[in-house]
Short mmCIF file of C-alpha atoms and ligand atoms in Angstrom, two decimals:
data_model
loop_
_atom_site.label_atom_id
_atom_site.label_comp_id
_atom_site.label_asym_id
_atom_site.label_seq_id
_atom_site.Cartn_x
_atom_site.Cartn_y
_atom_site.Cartn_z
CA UNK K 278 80.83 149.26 116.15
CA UNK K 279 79.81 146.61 113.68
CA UNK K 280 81.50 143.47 112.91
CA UNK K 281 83.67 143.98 109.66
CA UNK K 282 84.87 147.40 111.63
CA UNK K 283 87.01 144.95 113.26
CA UNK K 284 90.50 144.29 112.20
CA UNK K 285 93.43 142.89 113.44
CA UNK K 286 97.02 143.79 112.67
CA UNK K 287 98.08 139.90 111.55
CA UNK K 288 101.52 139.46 110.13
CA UNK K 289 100.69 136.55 108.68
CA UNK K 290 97.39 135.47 107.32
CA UNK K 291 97.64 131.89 106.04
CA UNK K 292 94.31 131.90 104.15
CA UNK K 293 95.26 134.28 101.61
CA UNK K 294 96.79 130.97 99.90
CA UNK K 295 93.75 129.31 100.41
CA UNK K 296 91.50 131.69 99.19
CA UNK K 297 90.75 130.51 95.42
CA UNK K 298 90.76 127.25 93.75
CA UNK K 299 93.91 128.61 91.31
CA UNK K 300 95.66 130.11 94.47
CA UNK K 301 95.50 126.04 96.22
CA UNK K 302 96.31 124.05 92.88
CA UNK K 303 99.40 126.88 92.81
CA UNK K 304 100.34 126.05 95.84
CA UNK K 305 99.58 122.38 96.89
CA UNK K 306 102.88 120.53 98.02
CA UNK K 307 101.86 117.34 97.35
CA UNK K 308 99.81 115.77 94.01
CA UNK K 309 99.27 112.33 92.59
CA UNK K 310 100.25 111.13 89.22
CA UNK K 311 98.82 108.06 86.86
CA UNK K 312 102.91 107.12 86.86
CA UNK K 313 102.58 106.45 90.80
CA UNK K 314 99.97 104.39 90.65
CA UNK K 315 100.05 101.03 90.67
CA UNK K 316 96.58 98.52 89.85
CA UNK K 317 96.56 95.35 92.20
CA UNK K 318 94.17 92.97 89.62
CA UNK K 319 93.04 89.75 90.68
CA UNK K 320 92.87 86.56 87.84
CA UNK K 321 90.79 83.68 88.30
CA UNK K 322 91.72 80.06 86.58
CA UNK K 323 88.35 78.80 84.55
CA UNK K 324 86.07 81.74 84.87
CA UNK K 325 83.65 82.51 81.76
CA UNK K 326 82.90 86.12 82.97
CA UNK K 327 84.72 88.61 85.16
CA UNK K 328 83.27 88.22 88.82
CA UNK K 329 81.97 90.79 90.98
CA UNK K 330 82.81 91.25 94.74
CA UNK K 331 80.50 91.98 96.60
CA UNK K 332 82.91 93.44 99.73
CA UNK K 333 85.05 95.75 97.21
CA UNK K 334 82.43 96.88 94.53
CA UNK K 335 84.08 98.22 91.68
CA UNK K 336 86.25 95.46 91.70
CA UNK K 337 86.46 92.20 90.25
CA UNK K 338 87.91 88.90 89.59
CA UNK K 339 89.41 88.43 86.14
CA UNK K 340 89.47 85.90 83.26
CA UNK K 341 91.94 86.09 81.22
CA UNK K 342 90.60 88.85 78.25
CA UNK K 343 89.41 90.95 81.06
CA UNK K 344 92.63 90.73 82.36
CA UNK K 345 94.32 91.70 79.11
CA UNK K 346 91.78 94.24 78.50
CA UNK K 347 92.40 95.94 82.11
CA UNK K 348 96.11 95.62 81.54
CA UNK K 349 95.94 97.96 77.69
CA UNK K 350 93.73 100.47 79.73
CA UNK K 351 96.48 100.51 82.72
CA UNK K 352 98.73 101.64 80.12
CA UNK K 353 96.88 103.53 77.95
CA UNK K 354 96.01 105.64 81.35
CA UNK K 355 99.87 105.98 81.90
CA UNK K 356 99.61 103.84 84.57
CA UNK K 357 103.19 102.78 86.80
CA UNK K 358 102.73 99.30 87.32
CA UNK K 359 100.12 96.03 87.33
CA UNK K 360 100.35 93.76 90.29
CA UNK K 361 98.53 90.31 90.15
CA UNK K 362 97.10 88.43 92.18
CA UNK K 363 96.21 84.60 90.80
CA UNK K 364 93.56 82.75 92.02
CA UNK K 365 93.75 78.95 91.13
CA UNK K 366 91.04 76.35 90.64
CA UNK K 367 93.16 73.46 92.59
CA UNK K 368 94.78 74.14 96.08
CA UNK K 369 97.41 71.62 97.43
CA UNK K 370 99.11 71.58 100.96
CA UNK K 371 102.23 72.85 99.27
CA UNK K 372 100.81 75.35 96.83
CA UNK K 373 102.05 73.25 93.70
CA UNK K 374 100.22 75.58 91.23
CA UNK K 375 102.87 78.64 91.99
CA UNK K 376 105.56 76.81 90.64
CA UNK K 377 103.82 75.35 87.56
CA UNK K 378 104.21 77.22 84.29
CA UNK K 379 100.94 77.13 83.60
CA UNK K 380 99.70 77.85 87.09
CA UNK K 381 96.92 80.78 87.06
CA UNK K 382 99.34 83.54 88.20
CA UNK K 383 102.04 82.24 85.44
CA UNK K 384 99.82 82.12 82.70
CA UNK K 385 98.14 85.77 83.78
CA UNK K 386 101.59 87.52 84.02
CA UNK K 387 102.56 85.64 80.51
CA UNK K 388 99.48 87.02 78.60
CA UNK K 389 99.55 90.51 80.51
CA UNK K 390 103.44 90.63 79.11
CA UNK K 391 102.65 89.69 75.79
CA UNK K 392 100.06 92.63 75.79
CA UNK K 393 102.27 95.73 77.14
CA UNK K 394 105.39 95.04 76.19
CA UNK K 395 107.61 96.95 78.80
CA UNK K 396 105.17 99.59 78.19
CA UNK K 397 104.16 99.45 82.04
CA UNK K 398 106.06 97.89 84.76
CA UNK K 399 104.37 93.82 85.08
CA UNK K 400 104.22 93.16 88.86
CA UNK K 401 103.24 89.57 90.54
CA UNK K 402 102.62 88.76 93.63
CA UNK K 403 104.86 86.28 95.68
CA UNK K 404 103.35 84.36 97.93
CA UNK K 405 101.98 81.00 98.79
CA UNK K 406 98.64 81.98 100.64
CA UNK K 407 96.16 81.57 97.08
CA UNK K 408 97.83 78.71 96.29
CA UNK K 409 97.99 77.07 99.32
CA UNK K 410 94.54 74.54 100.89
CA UNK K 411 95.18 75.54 104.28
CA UNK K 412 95.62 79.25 103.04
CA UNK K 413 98.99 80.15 104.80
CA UNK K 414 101.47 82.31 103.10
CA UNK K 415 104.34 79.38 103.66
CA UNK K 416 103.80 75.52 103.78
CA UNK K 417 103.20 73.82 107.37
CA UNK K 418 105.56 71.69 109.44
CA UNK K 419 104.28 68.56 110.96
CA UNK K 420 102.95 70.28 113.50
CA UNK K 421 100.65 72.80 111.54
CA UNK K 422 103.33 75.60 112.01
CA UNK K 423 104.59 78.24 108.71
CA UNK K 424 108.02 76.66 108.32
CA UNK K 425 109.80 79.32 107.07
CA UNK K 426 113.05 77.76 105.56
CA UNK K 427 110.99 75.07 103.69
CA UNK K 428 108.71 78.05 102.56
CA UNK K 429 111.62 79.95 101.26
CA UNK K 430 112.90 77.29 98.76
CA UNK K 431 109.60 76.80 97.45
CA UNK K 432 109.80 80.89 97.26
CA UNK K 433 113.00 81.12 95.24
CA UNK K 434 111.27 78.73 92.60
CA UNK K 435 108.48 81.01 92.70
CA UNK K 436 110.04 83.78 92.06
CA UNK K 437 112.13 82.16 88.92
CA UNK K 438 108.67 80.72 87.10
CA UNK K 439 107.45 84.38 87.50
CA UNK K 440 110.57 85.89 86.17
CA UNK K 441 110.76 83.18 83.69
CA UNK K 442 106.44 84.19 82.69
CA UNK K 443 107.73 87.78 82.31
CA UNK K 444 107.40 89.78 85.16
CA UNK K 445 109.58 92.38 85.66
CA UNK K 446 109.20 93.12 89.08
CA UNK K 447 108.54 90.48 92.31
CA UNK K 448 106.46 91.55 94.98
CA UNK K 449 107.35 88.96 97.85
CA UNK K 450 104.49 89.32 100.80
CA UNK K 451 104.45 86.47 102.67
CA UNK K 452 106.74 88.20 105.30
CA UNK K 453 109.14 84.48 105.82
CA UNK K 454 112.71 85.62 107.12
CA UNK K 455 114.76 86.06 104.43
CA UNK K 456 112.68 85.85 101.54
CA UNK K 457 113.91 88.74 99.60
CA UNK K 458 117.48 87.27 100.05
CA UNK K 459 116.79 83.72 98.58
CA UNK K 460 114.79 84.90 95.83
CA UNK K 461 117.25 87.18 94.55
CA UNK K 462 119.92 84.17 94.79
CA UNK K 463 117.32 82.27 92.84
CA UNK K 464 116.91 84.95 89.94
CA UNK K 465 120.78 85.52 90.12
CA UNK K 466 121.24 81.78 89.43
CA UNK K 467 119.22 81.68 87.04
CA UNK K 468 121.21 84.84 85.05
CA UNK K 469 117.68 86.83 85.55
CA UNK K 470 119.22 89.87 86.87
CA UNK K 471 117.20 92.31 85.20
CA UNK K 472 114.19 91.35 87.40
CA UNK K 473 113.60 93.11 90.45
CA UNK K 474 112.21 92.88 93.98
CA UNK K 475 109.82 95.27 95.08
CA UNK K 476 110.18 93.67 98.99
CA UNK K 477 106.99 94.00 101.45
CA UNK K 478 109.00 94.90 103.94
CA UNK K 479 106.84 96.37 106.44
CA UNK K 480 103.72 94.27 106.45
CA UNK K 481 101.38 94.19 109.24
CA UNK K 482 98.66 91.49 110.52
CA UNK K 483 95.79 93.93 110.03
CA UNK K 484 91.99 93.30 110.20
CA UNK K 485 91.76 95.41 107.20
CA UNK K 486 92.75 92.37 104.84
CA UNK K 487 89.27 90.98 105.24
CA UNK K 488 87.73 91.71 101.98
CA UNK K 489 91.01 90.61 99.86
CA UNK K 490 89.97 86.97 101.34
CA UNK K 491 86.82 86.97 99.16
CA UNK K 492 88.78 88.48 96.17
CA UNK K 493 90.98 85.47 96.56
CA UNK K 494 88.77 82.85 97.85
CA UNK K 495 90.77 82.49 100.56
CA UNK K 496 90.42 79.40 102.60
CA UNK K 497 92.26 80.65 105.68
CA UNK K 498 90.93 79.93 109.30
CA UNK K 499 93.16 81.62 111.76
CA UNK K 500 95.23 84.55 111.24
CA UNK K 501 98.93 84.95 110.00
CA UNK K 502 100.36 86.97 113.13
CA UNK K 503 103.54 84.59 113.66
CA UNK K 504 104.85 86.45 110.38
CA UNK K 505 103.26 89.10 109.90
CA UNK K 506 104.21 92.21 112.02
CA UNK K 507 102.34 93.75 115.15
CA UNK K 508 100.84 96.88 114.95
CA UNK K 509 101.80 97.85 117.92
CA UNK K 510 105.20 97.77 116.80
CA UNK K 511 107.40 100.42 114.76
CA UNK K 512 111.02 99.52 115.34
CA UNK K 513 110.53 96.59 113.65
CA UNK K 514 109.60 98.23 110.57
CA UNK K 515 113.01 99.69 110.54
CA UNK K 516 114.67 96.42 110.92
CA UNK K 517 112.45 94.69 108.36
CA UNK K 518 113.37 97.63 106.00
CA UNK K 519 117.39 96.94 106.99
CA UNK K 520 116.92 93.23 106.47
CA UNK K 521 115.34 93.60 103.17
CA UNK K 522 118.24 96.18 102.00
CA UNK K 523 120.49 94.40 102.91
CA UNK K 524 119.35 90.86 101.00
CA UNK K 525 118.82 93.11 98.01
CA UNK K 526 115.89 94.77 97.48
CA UNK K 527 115.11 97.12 95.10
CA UNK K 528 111.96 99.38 96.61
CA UNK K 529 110.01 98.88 99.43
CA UNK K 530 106.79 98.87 101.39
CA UNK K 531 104.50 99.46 103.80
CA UNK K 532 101.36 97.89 104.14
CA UNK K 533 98.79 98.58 105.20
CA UNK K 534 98.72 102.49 104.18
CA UNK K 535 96.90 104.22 106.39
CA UNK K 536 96.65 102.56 109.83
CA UNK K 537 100.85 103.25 109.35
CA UNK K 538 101.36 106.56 107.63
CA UNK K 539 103.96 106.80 110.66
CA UNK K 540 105.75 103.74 109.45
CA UNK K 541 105.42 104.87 106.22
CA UNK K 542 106.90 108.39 107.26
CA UNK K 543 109.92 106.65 108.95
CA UNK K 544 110.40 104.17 106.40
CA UNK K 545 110.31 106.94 103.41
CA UNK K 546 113.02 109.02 105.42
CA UNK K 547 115.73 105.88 106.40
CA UNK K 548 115.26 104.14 102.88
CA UNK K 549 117.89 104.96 100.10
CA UNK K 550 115.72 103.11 97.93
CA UNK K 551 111.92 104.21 96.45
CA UNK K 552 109.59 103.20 98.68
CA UNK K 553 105.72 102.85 98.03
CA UNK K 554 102.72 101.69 100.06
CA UNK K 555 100.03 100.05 99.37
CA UNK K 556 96.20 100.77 100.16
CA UNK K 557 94.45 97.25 100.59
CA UNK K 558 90.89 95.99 100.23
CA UNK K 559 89.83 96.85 103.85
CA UNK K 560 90.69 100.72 102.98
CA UNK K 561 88.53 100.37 99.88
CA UNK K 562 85.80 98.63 101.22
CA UNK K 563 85.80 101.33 104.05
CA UNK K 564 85.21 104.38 101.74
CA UNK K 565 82.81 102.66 99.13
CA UNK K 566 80.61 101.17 102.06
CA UNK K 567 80.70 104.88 104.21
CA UNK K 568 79.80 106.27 100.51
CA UNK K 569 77.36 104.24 99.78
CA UNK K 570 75.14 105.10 102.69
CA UNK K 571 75.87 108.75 101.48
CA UNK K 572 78.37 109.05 104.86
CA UNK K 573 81.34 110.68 103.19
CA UNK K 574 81.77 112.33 99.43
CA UNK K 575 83.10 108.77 97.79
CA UNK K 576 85.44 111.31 95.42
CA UNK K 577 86.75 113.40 97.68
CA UNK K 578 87.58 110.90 100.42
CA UNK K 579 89.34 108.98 97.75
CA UNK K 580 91.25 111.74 96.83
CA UNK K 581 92.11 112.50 100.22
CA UNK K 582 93.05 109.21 101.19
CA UNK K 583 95.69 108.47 98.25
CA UNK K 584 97.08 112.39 98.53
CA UNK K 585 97.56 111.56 102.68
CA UNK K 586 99.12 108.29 101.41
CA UNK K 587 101.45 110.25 99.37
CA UNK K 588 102.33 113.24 101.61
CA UNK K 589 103.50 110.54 104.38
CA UNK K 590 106.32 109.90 101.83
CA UNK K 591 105.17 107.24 99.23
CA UNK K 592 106.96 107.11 95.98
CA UNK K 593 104.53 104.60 94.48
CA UNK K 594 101.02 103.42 95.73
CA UNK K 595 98.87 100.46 94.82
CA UNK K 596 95.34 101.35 94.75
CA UNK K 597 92.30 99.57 93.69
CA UNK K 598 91.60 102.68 92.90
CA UNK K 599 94.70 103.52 89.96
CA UNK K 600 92.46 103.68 87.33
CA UNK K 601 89.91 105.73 88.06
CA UNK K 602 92.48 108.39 89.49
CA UNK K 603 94.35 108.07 86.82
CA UNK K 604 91.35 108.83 84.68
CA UNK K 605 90.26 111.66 86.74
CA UNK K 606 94.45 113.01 86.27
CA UNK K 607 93.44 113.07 82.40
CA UNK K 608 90.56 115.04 82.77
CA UNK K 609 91.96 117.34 84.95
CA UNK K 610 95.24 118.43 83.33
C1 PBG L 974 99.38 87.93 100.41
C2 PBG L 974 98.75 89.26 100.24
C3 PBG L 974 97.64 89.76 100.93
C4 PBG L 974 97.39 91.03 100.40
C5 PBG L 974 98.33 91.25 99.42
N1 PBG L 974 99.18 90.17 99.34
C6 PBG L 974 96.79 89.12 101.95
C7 PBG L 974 97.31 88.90 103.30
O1 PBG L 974 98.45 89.18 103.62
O2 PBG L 974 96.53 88.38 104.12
C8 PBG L 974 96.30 91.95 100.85
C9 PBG L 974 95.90 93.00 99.88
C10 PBG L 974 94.64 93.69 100.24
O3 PBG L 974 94.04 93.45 101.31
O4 PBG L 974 94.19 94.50 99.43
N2 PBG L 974 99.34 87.21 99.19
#
């Protein structure tokens, strides 16, 4: 008896749906669209040319046409949203530069607006930790601790100058108690109802952050563990997500993406609200330094790790990588 004379009587066989590459697209469960995606972009205050970093290649930090010139391809790609990041040239112990109108972040989110319209959704970040000389996400008590109420206060302004430069959607990350609360009074105040709060609500102290300290120049020594969240921990997630519900928040997320695709999993299935997740500079810098020693198939691993991202339950997902999905979505369909 040879080999192929053997046959089993197999009810099932799952590989007959795996068994061409029209028989898999037909039947894939899960797929990524440009509308998911969402471009973190970083903007630099007095920079002639876009800069380079060297621990995320691919990526860079912005003046302010290269800013305006990423932001028309983000929606000519069909992109969901534009998050930025600002990154200014003076840093004060209380982050002054968040609040001023002309402040890097301001002025980025002003000239981004006036470019696309409502034509893609204009995300900022919220956060003290680029503005900041010390590098914390809050400003320091007089005994170098993150004072969180004094932090919020200086967050609900925030949150008003970038509502007031045109964003239409907040991203508060700096994980302070009661952030998502206050800056939604703030806005309220302020009769800015129409902008909303996309709440970091389950964001972990994770070595993975490292390379988004070059993109920002951060100057922090230390890490930011009294705020942000354990990862050993997952109830907390669910109270963070509760918390931020409950002061208002329109979506959510988890953070890192996918050191937590259980959090993310738990927190897609509890929220009543869209939740997305974001996949940071250390997840980048992972795949395009494994790919560039020819370790891993830089395309396919990229693929794999936003689809993964995705099937845990993510609505939305920032990406460094939005753009070139999104251009790889064109070509495909
Ligand atoms: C805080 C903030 C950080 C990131 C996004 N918002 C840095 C931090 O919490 O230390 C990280 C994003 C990334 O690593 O890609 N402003």
């Amino acid at each position: 008896m040879t080999d192929h004379d053997v046959s089993y009587d197999l009810v099932s066989r799952p590989r007959r749906l795996r068994s061409t590459p029209a028989m898999r697209r037909f039947t894939a469960e899960t797929r990524v669209t440009p509308s998911e995606l969402i471009l973190p972009v970083f903007v630099k205050e007095g920079l002639d040319e876009p800069q380079p970093l060297a621990s995320m290649p691919g990526v860079v930090q912005h003046n302010m046409d290269s800013l305006k010139r990423a932001a028309a391809e983000a929606v000519e790609l069909g992109l969901g949203g534009f998050m930025l990041f600002g990154i200014p040239q003076i840093r004060d112990a209380e982050g002054s530069a968040a609040l001023d109108p002309d402040g890097i972040l301001n002025r980025g989110i002003r000239a981004v607006r006036d470019e696309v319209g409502d034509d893609i959704v204009v995300m900022s970040d919220l956060c003290l930790d680029e503005f900041t000389d010390h590098g914390h996400c809050g400003v320091l008590d007089d005994q170098g601790r993150v004072d969180n109420d004094r932090t919020l206060e200086i967050y609900g302004r925030m949150g008003l100058a970038q509502a007031e430069a045109g964003a239409h959607m907040l991203g508060p990350s700096g994980m302070m108690d009661g952030q998502v609360g206050v800056i939604r009074a703030a806005l309220d105040a302020a009769g800015r109802e129409d902008v909303s709060i996309l709440a970091y609500s389950a964001k972990y102290s994770s070595a993975f952050y490292g390379p988004f300290r070059e993109a920002v120049d951060s100057t922090l020594t230390g890490d930011r563990k009294t705020y942000q969240m354990d990862p050993a921990n997952r109830r907390e997630a669910l109270l963070e997500l509760q918390l931020d519900l409950d002061e208002g928040a329109d979506m959510v997320m988890v953070k890192p993406a996918m050191s937590y695709l259980d959090i993310l999993r738990e927190v897609a299935d509890a929220s009543p609200v869209p939740v997305s997740a974001y996949q940071i500079s250390g997840e980048y810098a992972m795949i395009e330094a494994a790919a560039a020693n020819g370790w891993i198939n830089r395309d396919a691993a990229i693929r794999e790790s936003v689809l993964s991202i995705k099937r845990a339950g993510a609505n939305s997902i920032l990406t460094y990588y939005a753009t070139e999905l999104a251009r790889w979505f064109h070509e495909e369909n």
